[in-house]
Coordinates of C-alpha atoms and ligand atoms in Angstrom, one line a residue:
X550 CA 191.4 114.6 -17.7
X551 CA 190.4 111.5 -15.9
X552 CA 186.6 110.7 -15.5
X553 CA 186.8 110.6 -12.2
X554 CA 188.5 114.1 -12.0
X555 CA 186.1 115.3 -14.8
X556 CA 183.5 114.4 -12.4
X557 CA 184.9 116.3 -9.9
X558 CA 185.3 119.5 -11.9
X559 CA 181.8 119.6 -12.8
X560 CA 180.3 119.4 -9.1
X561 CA 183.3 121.6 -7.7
X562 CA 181.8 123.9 -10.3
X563 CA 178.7 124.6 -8.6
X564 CA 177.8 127.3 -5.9
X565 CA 175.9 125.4 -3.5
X566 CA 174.5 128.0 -1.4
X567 CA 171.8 129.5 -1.0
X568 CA 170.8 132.3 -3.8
X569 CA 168.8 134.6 -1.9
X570 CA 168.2 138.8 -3.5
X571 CA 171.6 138.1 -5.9
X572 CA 173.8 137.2 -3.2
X573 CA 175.5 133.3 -2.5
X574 CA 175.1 132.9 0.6
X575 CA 175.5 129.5 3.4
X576 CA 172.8 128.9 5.3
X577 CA 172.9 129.2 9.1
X578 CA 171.5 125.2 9.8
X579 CA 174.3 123.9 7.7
X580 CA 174.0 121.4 4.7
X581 CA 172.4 118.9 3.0
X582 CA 173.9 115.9 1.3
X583 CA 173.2 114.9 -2.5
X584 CA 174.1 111.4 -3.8
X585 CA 175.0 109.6 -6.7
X586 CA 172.3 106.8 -7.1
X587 CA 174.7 104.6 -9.0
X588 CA 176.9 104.1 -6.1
X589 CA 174.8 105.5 -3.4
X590 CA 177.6 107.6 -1.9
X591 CA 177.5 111.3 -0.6
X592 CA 178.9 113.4 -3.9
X593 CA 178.3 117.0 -2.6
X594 CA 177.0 119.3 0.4
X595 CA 174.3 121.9 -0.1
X596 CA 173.1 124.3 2.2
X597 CA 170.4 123.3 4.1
X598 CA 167.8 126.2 4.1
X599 CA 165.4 127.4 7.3
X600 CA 161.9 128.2 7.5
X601 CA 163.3 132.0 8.4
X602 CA 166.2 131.7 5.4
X603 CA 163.2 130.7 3.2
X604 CA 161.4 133.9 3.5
X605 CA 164.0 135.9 3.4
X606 CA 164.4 134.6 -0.4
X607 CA 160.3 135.5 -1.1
X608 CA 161.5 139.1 1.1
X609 CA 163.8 139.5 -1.7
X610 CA 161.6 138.8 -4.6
X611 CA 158.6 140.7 -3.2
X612 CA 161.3 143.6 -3.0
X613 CA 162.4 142.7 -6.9
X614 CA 158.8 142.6 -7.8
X615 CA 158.2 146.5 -9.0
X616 CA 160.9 147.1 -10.8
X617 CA 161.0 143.7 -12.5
X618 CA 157.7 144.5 -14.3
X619 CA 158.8 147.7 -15.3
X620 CA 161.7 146.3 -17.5
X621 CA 161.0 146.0 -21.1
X622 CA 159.8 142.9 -22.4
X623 CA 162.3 142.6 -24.8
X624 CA 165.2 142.8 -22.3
X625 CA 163.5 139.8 -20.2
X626 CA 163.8 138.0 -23.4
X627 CA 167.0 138.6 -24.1
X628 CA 168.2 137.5 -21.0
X629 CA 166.6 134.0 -21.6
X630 CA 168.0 134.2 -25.1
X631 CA 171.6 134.3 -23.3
X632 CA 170.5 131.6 -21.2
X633 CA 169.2 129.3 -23.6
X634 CA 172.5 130.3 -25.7
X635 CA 174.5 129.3 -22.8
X636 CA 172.6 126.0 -21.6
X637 CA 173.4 124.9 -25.2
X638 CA 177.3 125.7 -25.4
X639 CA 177.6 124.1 -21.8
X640 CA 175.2 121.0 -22.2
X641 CA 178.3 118.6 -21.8
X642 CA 178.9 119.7 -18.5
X643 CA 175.7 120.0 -17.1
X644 CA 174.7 116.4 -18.5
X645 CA 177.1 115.2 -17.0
X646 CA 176.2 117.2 -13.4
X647 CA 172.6 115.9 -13.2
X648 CA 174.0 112.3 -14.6
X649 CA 175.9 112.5 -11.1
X650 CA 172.8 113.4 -9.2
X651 CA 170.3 111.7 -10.6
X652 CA 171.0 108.7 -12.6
X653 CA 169.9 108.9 -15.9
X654 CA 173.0 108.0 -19.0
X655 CA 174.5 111.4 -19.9
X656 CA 173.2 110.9 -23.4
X657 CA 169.5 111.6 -21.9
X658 CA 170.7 114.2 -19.5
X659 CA 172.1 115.9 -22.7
X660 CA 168.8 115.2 -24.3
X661 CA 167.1 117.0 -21.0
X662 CA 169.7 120.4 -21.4
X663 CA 168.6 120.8 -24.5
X664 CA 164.6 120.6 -24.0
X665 CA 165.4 122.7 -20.6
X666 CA 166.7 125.2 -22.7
X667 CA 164.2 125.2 -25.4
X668 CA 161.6 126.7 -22.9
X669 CA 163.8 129.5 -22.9
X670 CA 164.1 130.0 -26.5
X671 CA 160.4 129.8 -26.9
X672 CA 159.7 132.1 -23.5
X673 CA 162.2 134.4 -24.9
X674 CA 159.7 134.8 -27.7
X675 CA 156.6 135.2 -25.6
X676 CA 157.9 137.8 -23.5
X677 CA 157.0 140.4 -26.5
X678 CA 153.6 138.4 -27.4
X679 CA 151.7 139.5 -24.3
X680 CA 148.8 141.3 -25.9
X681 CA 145.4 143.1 -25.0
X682 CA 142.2 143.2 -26.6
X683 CA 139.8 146.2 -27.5
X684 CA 136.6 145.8 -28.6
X685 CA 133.0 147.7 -28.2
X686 CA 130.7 146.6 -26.0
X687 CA 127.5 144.7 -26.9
X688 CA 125.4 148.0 -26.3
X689 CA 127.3 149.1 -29.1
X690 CA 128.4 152.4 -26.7
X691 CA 130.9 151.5 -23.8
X692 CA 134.4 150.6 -24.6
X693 CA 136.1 147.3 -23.4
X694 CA 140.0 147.5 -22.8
X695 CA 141.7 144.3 -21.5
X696 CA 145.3 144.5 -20.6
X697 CA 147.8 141.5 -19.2
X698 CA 150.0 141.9 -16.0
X699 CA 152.6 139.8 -14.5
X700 CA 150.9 138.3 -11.3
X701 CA 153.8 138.8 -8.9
X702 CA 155.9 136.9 -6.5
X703 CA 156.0 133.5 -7.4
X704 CA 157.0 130.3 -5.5
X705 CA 158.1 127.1 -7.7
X706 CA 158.9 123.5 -6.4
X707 CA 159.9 121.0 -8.7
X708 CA 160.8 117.0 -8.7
X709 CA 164.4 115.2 -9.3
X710 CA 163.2 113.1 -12.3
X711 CA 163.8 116.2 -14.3
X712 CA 165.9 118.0 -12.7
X713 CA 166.4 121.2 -14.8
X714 CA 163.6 121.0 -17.5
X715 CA 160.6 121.2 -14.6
X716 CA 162.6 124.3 -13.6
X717 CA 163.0 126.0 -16.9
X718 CA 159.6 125.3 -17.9
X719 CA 158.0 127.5 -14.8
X720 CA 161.0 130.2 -14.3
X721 CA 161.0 130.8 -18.3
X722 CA 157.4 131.7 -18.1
X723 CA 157.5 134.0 -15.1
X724 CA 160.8 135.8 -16.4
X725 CA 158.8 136.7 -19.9
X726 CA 155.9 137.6 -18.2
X727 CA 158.1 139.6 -15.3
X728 CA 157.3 137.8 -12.1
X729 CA 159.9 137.4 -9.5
X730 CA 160.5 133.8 -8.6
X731 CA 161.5 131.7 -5.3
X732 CA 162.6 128.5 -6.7
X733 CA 162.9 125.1 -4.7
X734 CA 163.9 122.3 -6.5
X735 CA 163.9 118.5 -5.0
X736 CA 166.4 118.0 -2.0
X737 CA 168.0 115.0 -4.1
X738 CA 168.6 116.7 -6.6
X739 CA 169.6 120.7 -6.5
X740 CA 173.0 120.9 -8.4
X741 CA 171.3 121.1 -11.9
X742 CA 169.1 124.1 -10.2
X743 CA 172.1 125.8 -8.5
X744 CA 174.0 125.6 -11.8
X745 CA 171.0 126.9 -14.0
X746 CA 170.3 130.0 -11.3
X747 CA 174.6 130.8 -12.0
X748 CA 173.7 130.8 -15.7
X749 CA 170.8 133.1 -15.4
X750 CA 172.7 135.4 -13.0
X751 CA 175.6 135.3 -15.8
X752 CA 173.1 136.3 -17.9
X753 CA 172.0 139.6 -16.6
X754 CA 169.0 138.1 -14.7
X755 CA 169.1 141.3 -12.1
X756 CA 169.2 140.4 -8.1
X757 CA 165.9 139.0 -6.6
X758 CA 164.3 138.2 -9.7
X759 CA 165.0 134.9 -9.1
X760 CA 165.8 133.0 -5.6
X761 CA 166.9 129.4 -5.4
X762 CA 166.5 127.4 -2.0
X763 CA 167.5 123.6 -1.1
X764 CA 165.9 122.3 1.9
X765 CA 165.9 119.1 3.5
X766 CA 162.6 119.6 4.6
X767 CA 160.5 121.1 2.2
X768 CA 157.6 121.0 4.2
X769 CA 158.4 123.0 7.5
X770 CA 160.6 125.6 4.8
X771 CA 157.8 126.1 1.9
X772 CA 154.4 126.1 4.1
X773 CA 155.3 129.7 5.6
X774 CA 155.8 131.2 2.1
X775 CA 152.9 129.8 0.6
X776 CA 150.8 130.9 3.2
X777 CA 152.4 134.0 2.9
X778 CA 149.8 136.9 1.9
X779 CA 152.8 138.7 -0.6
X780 CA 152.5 135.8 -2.5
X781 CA 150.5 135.1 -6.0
X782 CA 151.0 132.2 -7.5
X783 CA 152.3 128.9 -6.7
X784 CA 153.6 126.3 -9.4
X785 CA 154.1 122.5 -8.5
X786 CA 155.6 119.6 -10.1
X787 CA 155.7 116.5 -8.2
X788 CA 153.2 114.1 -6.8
X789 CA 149.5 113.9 -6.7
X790 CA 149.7 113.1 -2.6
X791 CA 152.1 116.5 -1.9
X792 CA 149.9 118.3 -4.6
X793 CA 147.0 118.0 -2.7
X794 CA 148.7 118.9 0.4
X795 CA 149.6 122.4 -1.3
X796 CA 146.4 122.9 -2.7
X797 CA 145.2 123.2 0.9
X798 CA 147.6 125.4 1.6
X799 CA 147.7 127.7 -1.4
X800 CA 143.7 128.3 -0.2
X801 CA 144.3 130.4 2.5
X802 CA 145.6 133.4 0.3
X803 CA 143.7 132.2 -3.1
X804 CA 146.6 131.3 -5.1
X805 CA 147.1 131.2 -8.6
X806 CA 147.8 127.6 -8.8
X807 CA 149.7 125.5 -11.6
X808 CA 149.9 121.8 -10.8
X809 CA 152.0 118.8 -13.0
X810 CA 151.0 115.8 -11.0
X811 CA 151.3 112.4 -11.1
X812 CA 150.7 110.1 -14.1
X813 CA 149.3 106.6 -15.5
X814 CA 150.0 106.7 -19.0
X815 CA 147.9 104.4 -21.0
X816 CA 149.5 102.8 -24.4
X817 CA 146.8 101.4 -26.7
X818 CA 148.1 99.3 -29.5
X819 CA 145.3 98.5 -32.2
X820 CA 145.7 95.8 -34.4
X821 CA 146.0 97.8 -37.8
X822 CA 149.2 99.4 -36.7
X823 CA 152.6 99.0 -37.7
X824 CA 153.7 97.0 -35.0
X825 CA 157.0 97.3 -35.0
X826 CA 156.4 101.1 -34.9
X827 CA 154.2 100.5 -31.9
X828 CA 157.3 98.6 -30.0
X829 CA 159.8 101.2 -30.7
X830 CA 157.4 103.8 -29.7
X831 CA 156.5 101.5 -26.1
X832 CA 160.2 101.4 -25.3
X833 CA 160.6 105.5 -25.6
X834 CA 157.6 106.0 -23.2
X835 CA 158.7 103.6 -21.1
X836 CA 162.3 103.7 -20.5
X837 CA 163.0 107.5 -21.2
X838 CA 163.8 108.7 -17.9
X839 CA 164.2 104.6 -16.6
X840 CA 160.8 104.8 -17.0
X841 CA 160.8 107.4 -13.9
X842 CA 158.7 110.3 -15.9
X843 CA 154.9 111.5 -15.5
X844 CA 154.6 110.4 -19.1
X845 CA 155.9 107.0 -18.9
X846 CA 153.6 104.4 -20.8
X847 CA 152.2 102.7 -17.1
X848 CA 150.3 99.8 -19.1
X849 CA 149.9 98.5 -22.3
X850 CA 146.7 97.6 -23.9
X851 CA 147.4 95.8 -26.9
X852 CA 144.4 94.2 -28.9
X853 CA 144.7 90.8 -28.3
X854 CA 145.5 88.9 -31.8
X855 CA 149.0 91.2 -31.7
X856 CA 149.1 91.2 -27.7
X857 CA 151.4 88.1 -27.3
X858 CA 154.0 89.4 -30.3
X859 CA 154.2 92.7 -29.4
X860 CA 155.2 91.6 -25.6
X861 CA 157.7 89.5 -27.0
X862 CA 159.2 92.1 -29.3
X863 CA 159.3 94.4 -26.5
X864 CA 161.0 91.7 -24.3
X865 CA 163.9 91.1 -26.7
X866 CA 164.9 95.1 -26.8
X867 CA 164.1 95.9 -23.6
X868 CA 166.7 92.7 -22.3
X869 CA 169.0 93.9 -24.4
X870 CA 169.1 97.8 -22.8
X871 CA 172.7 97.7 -20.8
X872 CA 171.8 98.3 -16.8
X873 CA 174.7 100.3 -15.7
X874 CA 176.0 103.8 -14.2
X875 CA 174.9 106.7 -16.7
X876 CA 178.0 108.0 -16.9
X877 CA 179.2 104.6 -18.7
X878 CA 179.6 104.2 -22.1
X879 CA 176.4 102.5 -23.6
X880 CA 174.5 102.5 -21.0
X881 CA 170.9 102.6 -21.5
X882 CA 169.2 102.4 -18.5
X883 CA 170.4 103.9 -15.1
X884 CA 170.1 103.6 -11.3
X885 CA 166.2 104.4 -9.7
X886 CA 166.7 107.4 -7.9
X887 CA 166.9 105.8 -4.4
X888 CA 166.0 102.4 -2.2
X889 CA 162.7 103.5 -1.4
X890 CA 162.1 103.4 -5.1
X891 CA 163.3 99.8 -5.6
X892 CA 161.2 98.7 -3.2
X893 CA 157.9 100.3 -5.0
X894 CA 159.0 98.5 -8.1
X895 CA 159.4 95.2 -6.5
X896 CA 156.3 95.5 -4.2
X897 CA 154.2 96.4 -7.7
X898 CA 155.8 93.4 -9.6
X899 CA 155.8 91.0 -6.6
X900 CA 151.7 91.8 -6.6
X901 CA 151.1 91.2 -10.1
X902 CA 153.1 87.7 -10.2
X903 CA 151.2 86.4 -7.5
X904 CA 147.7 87.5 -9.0
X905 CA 149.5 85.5 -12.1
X906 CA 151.0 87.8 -14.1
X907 CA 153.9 86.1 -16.6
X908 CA 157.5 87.8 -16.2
X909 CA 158.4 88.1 -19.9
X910 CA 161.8 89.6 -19.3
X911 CA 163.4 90.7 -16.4
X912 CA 161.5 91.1 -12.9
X913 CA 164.2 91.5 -10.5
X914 CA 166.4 94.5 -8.5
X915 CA 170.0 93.9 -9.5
X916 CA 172.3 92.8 -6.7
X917 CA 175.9 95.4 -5.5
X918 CA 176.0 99.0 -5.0
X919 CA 173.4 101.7 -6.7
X920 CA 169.2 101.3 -7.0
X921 CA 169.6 99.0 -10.2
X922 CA 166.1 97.5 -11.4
X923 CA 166.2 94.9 -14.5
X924 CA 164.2 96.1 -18.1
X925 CA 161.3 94.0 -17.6
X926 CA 158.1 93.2 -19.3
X927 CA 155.0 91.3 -17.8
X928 CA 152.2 89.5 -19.5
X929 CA 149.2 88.5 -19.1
X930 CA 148.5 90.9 -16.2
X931 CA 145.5 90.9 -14.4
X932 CA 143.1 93.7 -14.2
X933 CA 142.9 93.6 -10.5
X934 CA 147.3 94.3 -10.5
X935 CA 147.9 97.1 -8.8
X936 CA 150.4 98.4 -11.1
X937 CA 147.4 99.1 -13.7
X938 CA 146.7 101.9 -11.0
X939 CA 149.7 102.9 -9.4
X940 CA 152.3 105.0 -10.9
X941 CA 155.2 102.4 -11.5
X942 CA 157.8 105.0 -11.8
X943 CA 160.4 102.2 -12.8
X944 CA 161.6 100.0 -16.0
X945 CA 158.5 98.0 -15.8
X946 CA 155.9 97.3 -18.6
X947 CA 152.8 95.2 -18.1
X948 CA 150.9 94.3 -21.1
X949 CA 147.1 93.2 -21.5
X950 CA 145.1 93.1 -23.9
X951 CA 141.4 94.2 -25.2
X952 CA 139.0 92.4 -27.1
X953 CA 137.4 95.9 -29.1
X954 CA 137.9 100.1 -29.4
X955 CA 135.3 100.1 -27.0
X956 CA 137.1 97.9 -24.6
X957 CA 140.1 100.0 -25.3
X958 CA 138.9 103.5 -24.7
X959 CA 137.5 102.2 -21.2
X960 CA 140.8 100.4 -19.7
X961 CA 142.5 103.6 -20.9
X962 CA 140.6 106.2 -18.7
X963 CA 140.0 103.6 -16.1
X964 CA 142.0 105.9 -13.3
X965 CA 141.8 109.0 -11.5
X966 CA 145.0 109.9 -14.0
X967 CA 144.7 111.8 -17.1
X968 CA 148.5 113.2 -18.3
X969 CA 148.8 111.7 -21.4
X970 CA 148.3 108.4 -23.3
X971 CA 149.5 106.7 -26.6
X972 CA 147.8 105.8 -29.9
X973 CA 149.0 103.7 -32.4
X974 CA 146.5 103.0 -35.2
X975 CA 146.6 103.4 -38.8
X976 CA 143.3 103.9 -39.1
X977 CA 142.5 107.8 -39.0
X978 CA 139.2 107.9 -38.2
X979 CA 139.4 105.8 -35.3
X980 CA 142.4 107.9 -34.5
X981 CA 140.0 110.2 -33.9
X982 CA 137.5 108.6 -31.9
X983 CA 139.9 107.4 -29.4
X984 CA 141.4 110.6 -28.9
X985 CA 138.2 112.2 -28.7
X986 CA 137.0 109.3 -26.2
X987 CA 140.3 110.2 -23.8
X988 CA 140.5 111.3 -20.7
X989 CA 143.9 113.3 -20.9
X990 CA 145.3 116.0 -21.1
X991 CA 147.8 114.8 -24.2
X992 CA 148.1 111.9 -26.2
X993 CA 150.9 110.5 -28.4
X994 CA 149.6 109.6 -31.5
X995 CA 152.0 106.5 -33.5
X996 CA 154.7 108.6 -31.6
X997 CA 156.2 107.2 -28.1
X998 CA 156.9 111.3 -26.5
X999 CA 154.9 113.7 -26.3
X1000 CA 157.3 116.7 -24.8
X1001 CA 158.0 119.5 -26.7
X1002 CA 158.7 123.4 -25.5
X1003 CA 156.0 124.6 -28.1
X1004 CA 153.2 122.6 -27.0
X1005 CA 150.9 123.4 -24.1
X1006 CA 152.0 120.5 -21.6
X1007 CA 149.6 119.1 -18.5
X1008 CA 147.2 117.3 -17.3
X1009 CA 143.4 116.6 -16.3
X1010 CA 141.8 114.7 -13.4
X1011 CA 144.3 113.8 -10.8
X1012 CA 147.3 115.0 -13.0
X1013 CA 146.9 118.4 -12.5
X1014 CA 146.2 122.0 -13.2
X1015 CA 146.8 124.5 -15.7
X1016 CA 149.8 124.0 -18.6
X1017 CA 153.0 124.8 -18.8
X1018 CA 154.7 125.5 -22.4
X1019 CA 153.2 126.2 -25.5
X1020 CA 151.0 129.7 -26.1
X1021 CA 149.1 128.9 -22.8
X1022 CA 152.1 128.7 -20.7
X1023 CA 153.0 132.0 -19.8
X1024 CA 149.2 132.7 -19.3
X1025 CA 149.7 131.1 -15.9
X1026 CA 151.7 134.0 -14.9
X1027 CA 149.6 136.9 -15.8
X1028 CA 146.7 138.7 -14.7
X1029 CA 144.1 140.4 -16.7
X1030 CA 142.9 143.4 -16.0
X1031 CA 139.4 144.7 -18.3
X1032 CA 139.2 148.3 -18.5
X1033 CA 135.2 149.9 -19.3
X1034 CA 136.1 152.9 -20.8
X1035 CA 132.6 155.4 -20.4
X1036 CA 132.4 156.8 -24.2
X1037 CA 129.0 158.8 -23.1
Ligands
NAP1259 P1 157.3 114.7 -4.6 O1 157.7 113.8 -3.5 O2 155.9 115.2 -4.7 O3 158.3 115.9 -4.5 C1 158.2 117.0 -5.5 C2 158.8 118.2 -4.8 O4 158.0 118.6 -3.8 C3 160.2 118.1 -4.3 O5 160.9 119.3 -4.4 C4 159.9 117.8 -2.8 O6 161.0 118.2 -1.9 C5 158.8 118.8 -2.6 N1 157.9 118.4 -1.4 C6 157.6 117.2 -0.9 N2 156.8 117.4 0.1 C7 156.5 118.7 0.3 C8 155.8 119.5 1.1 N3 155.0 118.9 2.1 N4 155.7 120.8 1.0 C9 156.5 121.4 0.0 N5 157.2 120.7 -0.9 C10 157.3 119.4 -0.7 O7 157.5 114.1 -6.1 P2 158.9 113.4 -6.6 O8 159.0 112.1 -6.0 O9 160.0 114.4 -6.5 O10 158.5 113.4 -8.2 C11 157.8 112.3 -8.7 C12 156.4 112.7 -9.0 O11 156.4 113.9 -9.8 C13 155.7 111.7 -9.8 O12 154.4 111.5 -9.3 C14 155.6 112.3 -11.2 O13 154.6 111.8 -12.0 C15 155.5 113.7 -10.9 N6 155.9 114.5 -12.0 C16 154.9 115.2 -12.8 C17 155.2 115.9 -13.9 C18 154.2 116.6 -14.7 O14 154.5 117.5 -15.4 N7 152.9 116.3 -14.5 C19 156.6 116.0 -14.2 C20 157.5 115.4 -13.5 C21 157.2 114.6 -12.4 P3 162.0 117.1 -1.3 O15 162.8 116.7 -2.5 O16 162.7 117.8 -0.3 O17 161.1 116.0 -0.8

């Protein structure tokens, strides 16, 4: 089979309608059209959902809602099981479905399948780990039962960057805990969804349970639902700006809230640490993803006897990253996901060159078809450089440096951000004290990524609220319920 027709297959292989209580259905306003950033044409048609098509997908998971909770635990695992079984045998396919939509080279898109579906795995474990406690009151007479309970109808919205794994990491949660879901994944991005709600359909997922709708304008199609009294909990992945906006909204009925927001990953470099380690750790948390991830390394803070060498060694292998379509062979670093991301890169870069930062590599968009930005690393970068603050969300990595740990630990939690940051030392005890003096929710210590199904995943400050993964993850979809049982 020809690429080109292999391409072809794998988007004609998608339902892209509306999955509203187990049915496909098209929606009434017509579609929405997704595009390939490489080339920047038009390489499928989704439906385009209505405020009233909306909530008739949170009518049908309301209606799912009391017999979902009464299926046995182990059945909701099982189905994930099936689904994380077949995530894995298909991950060709789908990496190369969300290469198509998104950008990223279809060895990191296989990379993503294969995370997405470990929240599966692991969730298909939890589902049988939801426990109670009983224990005598401190009067040493009454009895205290506590019990957990699936918190109900739940509405998810989740970002293109990644485009399956934000999704798997909230629906395996809720399916383990047995909440009914109403999914809305980013308008530029909802093939990976549509083919991930087939799969869990295919694997005995039973009608309602979960409802997938595309929009192309999330705003006017979401507010209703969230404002919605039947509803319990909302989960967000995306920005800090929309994050807040739901927030607001989610107040009216008191919702559960879990928010993954925005990031400024700081990457501290000490000068005891194996520096070479350090630059093949900088060039995973920055140009995983194209550098377009919440846990992309935002700035480096190298200590400045190492601060000049490690910007070079990070400038000879990020110039040597091919630029190119993901779907090529070799191809390191993709497209941005559209124009209006280009021109945040090129504002942020133009801004620190003129308050006299030093281009080390790279620095410029790349001319012809497709959102192409060049690797690039910048020295010498002012504090007052707005990329120190802003989220670059692009192949871009500004180095500075720090005189002491002190100096360090105060660049690094100098933002309203707290995701994650990077360590590398090979000194343990001040390890320690820098992680302890962090502001985030994770750090990366001597390792350049941080994700991983098993581990409870989120932010603090700005970044967000609650975690998703991990033992805490399916917390964020249950209730408890304490029971004082009168033993007079
Ligand atoms: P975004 O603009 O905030 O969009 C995220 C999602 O929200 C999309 O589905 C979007 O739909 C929807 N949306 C936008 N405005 C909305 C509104 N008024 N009401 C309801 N839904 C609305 O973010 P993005 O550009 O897709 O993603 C990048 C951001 O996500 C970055 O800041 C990144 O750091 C963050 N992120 C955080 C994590 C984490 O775990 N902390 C993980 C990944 C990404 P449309 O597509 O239709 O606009």
């Amino acid at each position: 089979m020809s690429i080109a027709t292999q391409e072809q297959t794998v988007v004609d292989g998608v339902k892209k309608q509306l999955y509203i209580g187990g049915e496909w259905r098209d929606a009434a306003g017509g579609t929405l059209e997704v595009e390939d950033p490489a080339t920047g044409e038009a390489i499928a048609e989704v439906a385009d959902a209505s405020p009233a098509e909306a909530m008739q997908a949170l009518d049908a998971a309301v209606e799912a809602q009391s017999s979902w909770r009464d299926v046995p635990a182990i059945e909701r695992g099982e189905i994930l099981r099936r689904a994380f079984e077949k995530l894995t045998e298909r991950a060709d396919e789908l990496a190369l479905l969300m290469t198509l939509e998104m950008g990223k080279p279809v060895a990191e898109s296989k990379a993503e399948i294969g995370y997405a579906a470990e929240f599966f795995r692991w969730f298909s474990g939890e589902a049988t780990r939801v426990h109670g406690q009983y224990n005598t009151g401190g009067n040493g007479v009454g009895r205290v039962l506590t019990l957990k309970q699936p918190i109900g109808p739940s509405i998810m919205i989740t970002p293109w960057n990644f485009p399956m794994a934000m999704g798997t990491r909230k629906i395996g949660p809720a399916i383990a805990a047995g909440c009914t879901i109403v999914m809305k994944p980013a308008s530029q991005t909802p093939l990976s969804m549509l083919a991930l709600a087939q799969i869990l359909e295919e694997s005995g997922l039973p009608a309602g349970v979960l409802n997938v709708i595309t929009s192309s304008s999330s705003g006017r199609t979401m507010e209703p639902l969230i404002r919605d009294p039947r509803a319990r909990k909302l989960s967000f992945t995306g920005s800090t700006e929309v994050g807040r906006v739901l927030l607001e909204q989610a107040a009216e009925q008191i919702l559960k809230v879990s928010m993954e927001l925005g990031g400024n990953a700081p990457f501290l470099v000490f000068e005891d640490a194996d520096l070479d380690a350090a630059v093949e750790g900088a060039l995973l948390a920055k140009m995983r993803n194209i550098g377009e991830a919440c846990t992309a390394a935002n700035r480096f803070h190298v200590a400045e006897p190492v601060a000049e060498e490690f910007a070079k060694k990070l400038a000879d292998k990020m110039g040597a990253l091919k630029v190119g379509r993901g779907t090529e062979e070799d191809v390191k670093v993709g497209p941005l996901i559209n124009q209006d991301a280009i021109d945040k890169v090129e504002e942020l870069v133009g801004d620190a060159r003129e308050k006299g930062a030093k281009v080390v590599v790279g620095g410029q968009a790349v001319d012809g078809a497709g959102y192409f930005y060049e690797p690039t690393v910048l020295g010498d970068v002012p504090p007052s450089a707005r990329l120190l603050e802003e989220e670059i969300f692009g192949p871009v990595a500004p180095v500075t440096s720090f005189e002491s740990e002190e100096d360090a630990i105060k660049a690094a939690n100098n933002t309203q951000f707290g995701l994650v940051a990077y360590v590398f030392t090979s000194n343990f005890k001040r390890a320690i004290r820098v992680i302890e003096g962090l502001e985030t929710g994770m750090v990366g210590l001597n390792q350049g990524m941080v994700s991983n199904a098993a581990a409870p995943f989120g932010g603090w400050k700005w970044s967000g609220i609650g975690r998703e993964g991990g033992f805490e993850g399916i917390e964020e979809y249950l209730e408890t319920k304490y029971v004082a049982v009168n033993m007079d």
